Coordinates of C-alpha atoms in Angstrom, one line a residue:
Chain A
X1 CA 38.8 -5.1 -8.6
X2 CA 37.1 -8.2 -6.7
X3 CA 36.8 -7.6 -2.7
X4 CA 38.5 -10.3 -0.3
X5 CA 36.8 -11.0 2.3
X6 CA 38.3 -9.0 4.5
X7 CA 36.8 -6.2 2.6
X8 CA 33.5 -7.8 2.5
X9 CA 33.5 -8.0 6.4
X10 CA 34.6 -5.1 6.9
X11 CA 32.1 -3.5 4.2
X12 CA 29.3 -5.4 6.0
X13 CA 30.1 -4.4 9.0
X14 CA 29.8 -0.7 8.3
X15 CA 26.0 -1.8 6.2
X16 CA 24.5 -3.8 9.7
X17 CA 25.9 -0.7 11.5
X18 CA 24.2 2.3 9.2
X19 CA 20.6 -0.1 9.3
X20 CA 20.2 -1.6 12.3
X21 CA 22.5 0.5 14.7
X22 CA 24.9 -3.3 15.4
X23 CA 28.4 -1.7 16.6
X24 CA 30.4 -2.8 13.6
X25 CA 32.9 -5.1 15.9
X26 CA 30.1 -7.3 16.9
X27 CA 29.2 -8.4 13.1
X28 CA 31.5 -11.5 12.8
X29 CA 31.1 -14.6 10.4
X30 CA 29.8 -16.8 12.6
X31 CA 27.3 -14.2 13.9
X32 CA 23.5 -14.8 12.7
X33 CA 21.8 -11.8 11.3
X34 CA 18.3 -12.7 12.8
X35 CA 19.0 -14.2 16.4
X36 CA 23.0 -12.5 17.5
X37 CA 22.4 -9.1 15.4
X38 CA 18.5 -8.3 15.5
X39 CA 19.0 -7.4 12.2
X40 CA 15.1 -8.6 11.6
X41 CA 13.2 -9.5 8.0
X42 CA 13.2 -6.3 6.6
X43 CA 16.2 -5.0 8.0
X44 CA 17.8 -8.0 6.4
X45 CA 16.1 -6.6 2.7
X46 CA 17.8 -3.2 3.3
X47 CA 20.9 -4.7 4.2
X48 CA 21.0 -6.4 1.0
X49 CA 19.9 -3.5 -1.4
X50 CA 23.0 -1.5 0.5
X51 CA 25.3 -4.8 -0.2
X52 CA 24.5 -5.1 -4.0
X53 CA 25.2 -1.6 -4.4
X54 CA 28.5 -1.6 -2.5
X55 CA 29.6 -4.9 -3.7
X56 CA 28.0 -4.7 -7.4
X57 CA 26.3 -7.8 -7.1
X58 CA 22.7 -9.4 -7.5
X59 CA 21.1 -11.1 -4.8
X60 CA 17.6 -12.4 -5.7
X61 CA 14.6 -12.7 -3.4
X62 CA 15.0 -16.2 -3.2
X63 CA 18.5 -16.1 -2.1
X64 CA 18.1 -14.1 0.6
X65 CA 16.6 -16.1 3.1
X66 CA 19.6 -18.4 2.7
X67 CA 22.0 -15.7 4.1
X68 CA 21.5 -17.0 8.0
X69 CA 25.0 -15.6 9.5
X70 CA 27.2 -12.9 8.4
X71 CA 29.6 -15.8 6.7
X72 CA 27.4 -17.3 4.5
X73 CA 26.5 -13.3 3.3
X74 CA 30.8 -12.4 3.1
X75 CA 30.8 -16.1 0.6
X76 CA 27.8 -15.3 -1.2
X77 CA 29.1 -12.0 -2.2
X78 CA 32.6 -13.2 -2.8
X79 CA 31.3 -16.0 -5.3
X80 CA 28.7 -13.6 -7.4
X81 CA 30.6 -10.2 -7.2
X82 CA 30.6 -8.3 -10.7
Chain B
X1 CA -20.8 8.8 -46.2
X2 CA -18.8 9.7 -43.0
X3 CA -20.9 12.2 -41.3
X4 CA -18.6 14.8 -39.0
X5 CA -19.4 13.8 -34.7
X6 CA -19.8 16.4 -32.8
X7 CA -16.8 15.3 -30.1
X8 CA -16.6 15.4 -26.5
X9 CA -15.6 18.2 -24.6
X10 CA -14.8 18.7 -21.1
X11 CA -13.0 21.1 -18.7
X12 CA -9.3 22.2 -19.3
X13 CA -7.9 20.5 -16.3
X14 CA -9.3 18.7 -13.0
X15 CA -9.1 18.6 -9.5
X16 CA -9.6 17.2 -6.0
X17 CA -12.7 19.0 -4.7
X18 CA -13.9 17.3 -1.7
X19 CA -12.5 14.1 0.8
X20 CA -14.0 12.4 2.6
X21 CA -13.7 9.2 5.2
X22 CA -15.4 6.8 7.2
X23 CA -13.6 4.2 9.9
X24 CA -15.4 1.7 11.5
X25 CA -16.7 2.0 15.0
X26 CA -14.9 -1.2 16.9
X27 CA -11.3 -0.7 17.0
X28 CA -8.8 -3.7 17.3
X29 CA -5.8 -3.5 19.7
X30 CA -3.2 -5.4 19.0
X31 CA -3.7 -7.6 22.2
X32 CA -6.6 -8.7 20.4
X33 CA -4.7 -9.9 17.4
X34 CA -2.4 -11.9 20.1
X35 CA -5.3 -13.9 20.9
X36 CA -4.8 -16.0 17.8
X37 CA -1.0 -15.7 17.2
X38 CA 2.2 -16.4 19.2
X39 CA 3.8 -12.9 18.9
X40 CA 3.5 -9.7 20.6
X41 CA 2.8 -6.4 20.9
X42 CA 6.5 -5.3 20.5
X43 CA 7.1 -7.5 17.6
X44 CA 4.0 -6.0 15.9
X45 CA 4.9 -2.7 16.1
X46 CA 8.3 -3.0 15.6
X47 CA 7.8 -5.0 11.9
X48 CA 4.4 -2.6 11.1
X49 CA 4.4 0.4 13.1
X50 CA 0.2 -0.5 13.9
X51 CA -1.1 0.0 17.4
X52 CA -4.6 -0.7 16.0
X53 CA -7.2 -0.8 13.6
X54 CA -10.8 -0.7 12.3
X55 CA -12.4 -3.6 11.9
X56 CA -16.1 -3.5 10.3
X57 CA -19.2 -4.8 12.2
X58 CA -22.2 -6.7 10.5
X59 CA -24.0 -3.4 9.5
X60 CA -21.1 -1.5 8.3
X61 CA -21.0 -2.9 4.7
X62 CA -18.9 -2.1 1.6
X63 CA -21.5 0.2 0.6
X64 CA -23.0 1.6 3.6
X65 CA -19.0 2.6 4.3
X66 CA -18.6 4.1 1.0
X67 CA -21.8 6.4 1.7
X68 CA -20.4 7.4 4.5
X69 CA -17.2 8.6 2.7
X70 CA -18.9 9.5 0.0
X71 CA -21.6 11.5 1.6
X72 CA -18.8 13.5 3.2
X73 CA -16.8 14.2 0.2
X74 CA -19.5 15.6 -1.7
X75 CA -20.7 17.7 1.3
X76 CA -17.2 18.5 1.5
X77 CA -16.6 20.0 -2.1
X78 CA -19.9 22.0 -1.9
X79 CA -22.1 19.6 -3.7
X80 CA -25.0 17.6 -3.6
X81 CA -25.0 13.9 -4.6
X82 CA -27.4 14.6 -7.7
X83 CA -24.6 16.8 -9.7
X84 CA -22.6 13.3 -9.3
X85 CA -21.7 12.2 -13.0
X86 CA -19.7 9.3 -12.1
X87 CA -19.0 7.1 -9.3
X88 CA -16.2 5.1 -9.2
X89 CA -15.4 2.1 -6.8
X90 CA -12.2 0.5 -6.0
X91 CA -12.2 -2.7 -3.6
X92 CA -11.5 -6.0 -3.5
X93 CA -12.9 -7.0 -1.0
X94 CA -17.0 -7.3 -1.8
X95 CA -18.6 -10.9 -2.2
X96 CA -20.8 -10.1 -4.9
X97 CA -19.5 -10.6 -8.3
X98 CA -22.5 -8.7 -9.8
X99 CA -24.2 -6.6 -10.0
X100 CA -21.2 -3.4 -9.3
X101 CA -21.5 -2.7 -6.2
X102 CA -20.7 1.0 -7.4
X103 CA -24.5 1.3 -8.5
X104 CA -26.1 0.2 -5.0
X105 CA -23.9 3.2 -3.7
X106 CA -24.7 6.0 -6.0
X107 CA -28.4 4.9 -5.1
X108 CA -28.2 5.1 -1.8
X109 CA -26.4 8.7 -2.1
X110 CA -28.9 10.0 -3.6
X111 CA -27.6 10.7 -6.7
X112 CA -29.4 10.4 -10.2
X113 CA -28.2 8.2 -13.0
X114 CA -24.5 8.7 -12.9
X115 CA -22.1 6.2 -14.9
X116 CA -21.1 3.6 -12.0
X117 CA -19.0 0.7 -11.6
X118 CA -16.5 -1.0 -9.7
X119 CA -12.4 -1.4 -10.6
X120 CA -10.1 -4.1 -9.0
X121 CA -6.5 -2.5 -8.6
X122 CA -5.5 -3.7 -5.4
X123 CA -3.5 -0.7 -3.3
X124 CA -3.4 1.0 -6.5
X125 CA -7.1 1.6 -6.5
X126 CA -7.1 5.2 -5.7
X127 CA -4.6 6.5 -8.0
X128 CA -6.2 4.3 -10.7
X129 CA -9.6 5.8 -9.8
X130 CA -8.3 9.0 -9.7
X131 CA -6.9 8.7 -12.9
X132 CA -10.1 7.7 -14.2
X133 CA -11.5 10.5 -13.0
X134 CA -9.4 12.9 -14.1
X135 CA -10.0 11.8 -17.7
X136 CA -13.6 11.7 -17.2
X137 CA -14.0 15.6 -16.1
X138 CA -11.2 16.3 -18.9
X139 CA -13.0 14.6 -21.7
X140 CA -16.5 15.7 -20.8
X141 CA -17.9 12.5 -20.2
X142 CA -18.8 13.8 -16.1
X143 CA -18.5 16.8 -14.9
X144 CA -18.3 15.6 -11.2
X145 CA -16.8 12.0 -9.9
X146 CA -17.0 10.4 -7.0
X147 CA -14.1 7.9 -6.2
X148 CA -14.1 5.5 -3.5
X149 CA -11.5 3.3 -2.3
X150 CA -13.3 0.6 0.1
X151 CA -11.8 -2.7 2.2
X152 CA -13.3 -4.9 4.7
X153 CA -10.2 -7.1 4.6
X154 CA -10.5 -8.2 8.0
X155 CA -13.0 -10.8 6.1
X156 CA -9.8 -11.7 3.7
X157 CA -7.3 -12.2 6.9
X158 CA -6.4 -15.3 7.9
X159 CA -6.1 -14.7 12.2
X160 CA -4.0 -17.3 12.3
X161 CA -0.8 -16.3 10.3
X162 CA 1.0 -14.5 12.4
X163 CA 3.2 -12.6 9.8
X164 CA -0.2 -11.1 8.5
X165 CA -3.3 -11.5 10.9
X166 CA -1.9 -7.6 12.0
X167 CA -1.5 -6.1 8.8
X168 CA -5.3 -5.5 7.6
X169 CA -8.3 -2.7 8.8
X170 CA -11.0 -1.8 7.4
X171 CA -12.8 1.5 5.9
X172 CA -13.7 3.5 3.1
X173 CA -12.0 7.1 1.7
X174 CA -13.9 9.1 -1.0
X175 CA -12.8 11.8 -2.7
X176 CA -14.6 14.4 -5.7
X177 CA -13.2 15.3 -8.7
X178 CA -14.4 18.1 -10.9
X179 CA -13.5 20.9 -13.3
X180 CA -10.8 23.2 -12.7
X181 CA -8.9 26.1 -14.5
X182 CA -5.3 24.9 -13.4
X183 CA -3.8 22.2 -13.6
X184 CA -4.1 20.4 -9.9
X185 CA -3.7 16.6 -10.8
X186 CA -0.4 16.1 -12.2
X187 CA 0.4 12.9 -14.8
X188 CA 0.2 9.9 -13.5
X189 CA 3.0 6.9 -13.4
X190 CA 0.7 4.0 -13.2
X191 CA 1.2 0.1 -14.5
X192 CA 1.8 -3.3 -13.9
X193 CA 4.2 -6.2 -12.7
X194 CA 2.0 -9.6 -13.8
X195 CA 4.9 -11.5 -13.4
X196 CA 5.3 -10.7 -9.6
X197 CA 1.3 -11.8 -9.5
X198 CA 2.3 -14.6 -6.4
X199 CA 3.9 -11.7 -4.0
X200 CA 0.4 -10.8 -2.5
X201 CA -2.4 -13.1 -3.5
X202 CA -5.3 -14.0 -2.4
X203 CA -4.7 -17.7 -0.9
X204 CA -7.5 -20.0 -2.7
X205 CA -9.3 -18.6 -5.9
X206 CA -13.0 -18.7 -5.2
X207 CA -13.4 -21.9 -8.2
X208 CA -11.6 -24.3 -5.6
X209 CA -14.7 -23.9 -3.0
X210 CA -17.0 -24.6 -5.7
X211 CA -15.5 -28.0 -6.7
X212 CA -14.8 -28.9 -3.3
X213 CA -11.8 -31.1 -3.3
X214 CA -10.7 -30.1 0.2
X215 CA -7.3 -31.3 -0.3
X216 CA -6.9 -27.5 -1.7
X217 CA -8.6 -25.7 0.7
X218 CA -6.9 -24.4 3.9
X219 CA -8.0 -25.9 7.2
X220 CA -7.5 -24.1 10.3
X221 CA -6.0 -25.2 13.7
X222 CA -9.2 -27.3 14.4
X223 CA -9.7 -28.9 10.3
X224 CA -12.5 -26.7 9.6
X225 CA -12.5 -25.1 6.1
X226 CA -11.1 -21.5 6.2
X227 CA -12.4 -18.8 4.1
X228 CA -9.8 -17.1 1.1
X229 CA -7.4 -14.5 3.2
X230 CA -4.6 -11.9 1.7
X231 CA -0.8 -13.5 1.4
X232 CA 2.1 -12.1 0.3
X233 CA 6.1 -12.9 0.6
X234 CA 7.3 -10.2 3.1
X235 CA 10.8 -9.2 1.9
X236 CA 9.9 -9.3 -1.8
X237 CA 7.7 -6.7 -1.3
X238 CA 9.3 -4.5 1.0
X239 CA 11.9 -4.5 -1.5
X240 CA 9.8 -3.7 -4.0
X241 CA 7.7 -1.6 -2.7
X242 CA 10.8 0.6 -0.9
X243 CA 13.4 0.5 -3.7
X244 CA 11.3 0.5 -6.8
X245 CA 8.6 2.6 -5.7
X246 CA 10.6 5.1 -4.7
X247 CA 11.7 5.2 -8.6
X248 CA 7.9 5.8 -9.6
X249 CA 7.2 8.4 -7.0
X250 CA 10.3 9.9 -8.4
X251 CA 9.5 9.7 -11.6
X252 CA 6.3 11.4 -11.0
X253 CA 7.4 14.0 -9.6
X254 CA 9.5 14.6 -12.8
X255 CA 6.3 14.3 -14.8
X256 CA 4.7 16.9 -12.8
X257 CA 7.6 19.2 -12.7
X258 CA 7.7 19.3 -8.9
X259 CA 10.6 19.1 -7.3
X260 CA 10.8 17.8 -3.7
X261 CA 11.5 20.9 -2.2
X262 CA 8.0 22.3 -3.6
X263 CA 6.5 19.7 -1.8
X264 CA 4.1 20.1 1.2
X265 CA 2.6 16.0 1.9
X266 CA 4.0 12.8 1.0
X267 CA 0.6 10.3 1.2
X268 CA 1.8 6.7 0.5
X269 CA -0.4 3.9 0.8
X270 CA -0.4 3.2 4.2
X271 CA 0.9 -0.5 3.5
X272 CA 3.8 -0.6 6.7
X273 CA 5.3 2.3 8.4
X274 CA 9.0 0.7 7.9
X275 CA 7.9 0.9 4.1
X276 CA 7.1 4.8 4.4
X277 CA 9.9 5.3 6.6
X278 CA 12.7 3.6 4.0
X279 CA 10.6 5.2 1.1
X280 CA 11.3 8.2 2.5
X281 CA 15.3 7.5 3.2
X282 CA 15.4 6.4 -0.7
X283 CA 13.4 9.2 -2.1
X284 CA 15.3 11.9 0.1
X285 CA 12.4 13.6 1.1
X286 CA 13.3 17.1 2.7
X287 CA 11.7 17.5 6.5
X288 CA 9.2 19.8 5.6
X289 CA 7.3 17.4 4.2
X290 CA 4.3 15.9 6.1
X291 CA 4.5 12.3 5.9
X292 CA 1.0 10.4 6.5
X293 CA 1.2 8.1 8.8
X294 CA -2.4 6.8 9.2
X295 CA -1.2 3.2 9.0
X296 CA -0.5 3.0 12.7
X297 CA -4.3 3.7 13.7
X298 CA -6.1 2.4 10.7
X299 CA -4.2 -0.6 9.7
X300 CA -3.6 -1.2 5.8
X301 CA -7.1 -0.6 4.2
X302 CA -5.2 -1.1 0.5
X303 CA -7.3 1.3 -1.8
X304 CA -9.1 3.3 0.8
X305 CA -5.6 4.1 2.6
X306 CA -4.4 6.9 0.2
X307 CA -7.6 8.8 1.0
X308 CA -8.5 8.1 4.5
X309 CA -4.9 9.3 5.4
X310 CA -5.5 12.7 3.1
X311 CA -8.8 13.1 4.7
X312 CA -6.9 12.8 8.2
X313 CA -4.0 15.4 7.7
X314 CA -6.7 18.0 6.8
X315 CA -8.8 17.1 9.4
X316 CA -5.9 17.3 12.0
X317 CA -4.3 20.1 10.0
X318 CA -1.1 18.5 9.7
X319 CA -1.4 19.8 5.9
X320 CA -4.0 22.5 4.5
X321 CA -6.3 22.8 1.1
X322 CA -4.2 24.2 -1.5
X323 CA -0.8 22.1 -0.3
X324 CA 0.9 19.9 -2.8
X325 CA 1.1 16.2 -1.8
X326 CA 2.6 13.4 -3.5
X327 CA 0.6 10.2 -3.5
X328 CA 1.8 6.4 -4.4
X329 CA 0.0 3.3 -4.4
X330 CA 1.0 0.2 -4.7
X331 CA 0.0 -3.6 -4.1
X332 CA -1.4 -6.9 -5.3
X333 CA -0.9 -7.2 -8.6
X334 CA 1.6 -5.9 -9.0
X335 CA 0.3 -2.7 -9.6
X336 CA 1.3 0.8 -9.0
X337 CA 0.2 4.5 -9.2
X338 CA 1.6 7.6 -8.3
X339 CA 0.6 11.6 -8.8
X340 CA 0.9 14.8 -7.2
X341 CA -2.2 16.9 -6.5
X342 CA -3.1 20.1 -5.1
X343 CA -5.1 19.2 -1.3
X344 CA -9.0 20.5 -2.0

């Protein structure tokens, strides 16, 4: 069954908290991953890889350095999820 | 009439016999680095894990590094340079299209007429060589090979791109392969990605200064033509190199029926220590393993970085002859090799 976004959030949350140590309260969507989370380039790759497991979805290379805040991550993953 | 050939015949299996390395005198801080780029010392380690590196002076050539190392190596495994066979050279990084420069160096070692020539495989260049090698003892065709992995890539970095100016050292890592009656080089996952040829390139092919349209050449900050320097798109190959190179390293350590608890070394190309450190999240290594982490002294030297960081963990006996290590390259191309071989 699809995630809401609530469960993407939330899901998130518990990724930028594993990688780059963010307490999972602070990762909101308006929060930016590179500049509010210190989540930095590569960070950003692993947080990704942990996403497409969890959320059973492809996100290519190219899309990546679209996903600037957490937001545009939860849509990305709500409109492409398997 | 088809007459019967006598065929080749060489020793049952093959092994690492001798390392050796050689790093160039001046080492580069990274305050030095900051001279040319707007970052800092902070944001250099924190994205590379490198402190500093070698970078080559005028005399310290592609070949006069490689005897070095290669000097060593064949010292090291009890030899002299004329029982040589063949010499092997893996770089991308010497200016002379021709002649090899694999020949210059087995004549300045000293050693006779061995086979020599040079391979272009990028990171990959050791376990390519090595692979070579191991063929070459196996099928008779040398009884001894010398195989060098060289880099002077500080003369293919571009000092003014901040997210690589850091990346690149220079040096030279040899080792010796020979005969042996066990098996102590184990198969070897090796190939190719062609279609992921624009993640690390080389800026401006070499044609494009010979025509001279300087509409395609890169300027610098004050319009003067710059030479050629290594690019590549970070994340793709972080993710590449973490997530599906930990599948080949994997894989051949299925091939060589090791398992990771067997395991004494893991010797990555020293590309990025946050590449080694999520390689080794994904792969799951055990803690026993030592983990070479030569990158954060010596810079990525591409192929000489698998055997300047072996050389290193015996010298500093963080690992001893007779350990089993696990080594991966993996770089421009894209290209990729991994093994695991006994420590001579």
């Amino acid at each position: 069954m699809a995630a809401t976004q609530e469960q993407i959030l939330e899901g998130l949350a518990e990724i930028v908290n594993e990688i780059a140590g963010i307490p999972a309260e602070d990762v909101a969507l308006d929060k930016s991953f590179t500049d509010d989370l210190d989540v930095d380039s590569l960070s950003m790759v692993e947080v990704v890889v942990a996403a497409e497991e969890r959320f059973d979805v492809k996100i290519p290379d190219d899309d990546v350095k679209n996903l600037k805040t957490v937001g545009d991550a939860v849509d990305y993953i709500l409109k492409h999820q398997g | 009439m088809t007459a019967k050939i006598r065929p080749s015949k060489g020793a049952p299996y093959a092994r690492i016999l001798g390392v050796g390395g050689y790093r160039p005198t001046r080492v580069v801080p990274n305050e030095e680095i900051l001279k040319h780029i707007d970052s800092s010392d902070e944001w250099i380690r924190s994205r590379s894990g490198i402190a500093t590196r070698h970078w080559a002076g005028p005399d310290e050539t592609v070949a006069q590094m490689s005897v070095e190392a290669g000097g060593k190596a064949i010292a090291d495994a009890g030899l002299t340079p004329e029982q040589i066979g063949a010499v092997v050279i893996s770089t991308v990084s010497h200016f002379k299209q021709t002649p090899a420069v694999a020949t210059e160096i087995a004549h300045l070692l000293g050693t006779g007429k061995p086979a020599a020539f040079d391979i272009s495989a990028g990171c990959a260049g050791f376990g390519y060589g090595l692979t070579l090698a191991r063929g070459m003892v196996t099928d008779g065709s040398a009884e001894y090979v010398l195989v060098i992995g060289v880099e002077r890539l500080s003369d293919l970095t571009d000092l003014e791109d901040r997210a690589t100016a850091f990346l690149f050292g220079d040096g030279a890592g040899a080792v010796v392969v020979g005969p042996s009656q066990e098996p102590a080089i184990g198969p070897t996952v090796w190939g190719s990605e062609g279609d992921k040829s624009d993640t690390i390139t080389q800026t401006v092919p070499w044609g494009e200064y010979r025509i001279g349209d300087l509409s395609k050449l890169p300027l610098d900050s004050k319009g003067n033509v710059k030479f050629p320097a290594i690019t590549q798109e970070g994340q793709s190959v972080f993710r590449w190199a973490v997530y599906e190179m930990a599948k080949v390293a994997q894989q051949a350590l299925d091939e060589a029926g090791i398992s990771a608890d067997e395991l004494d070394a893991f010797i990555p190309h020293q590309a990025n220590m946050r590449i080694i450190d999520s390689m080794i999240k994904t792969l799951k290594l055990p803690e026993h393993v030592t983990v070479a982490r030569d990158v954060e002294t010596t810079g990525n030297t591409s192929a000489a970085s698998i055997p300047l960081a072996m050389e290193r963990l015996l010298a500093t006996g963080q690992a001893k002859s007779g350990d089993t290590a696990l080594v991966i390259g993996f770089g421009a191309g894209l290209v990729y090799a991994a093994t695991v071989v006994t420590l001579p």
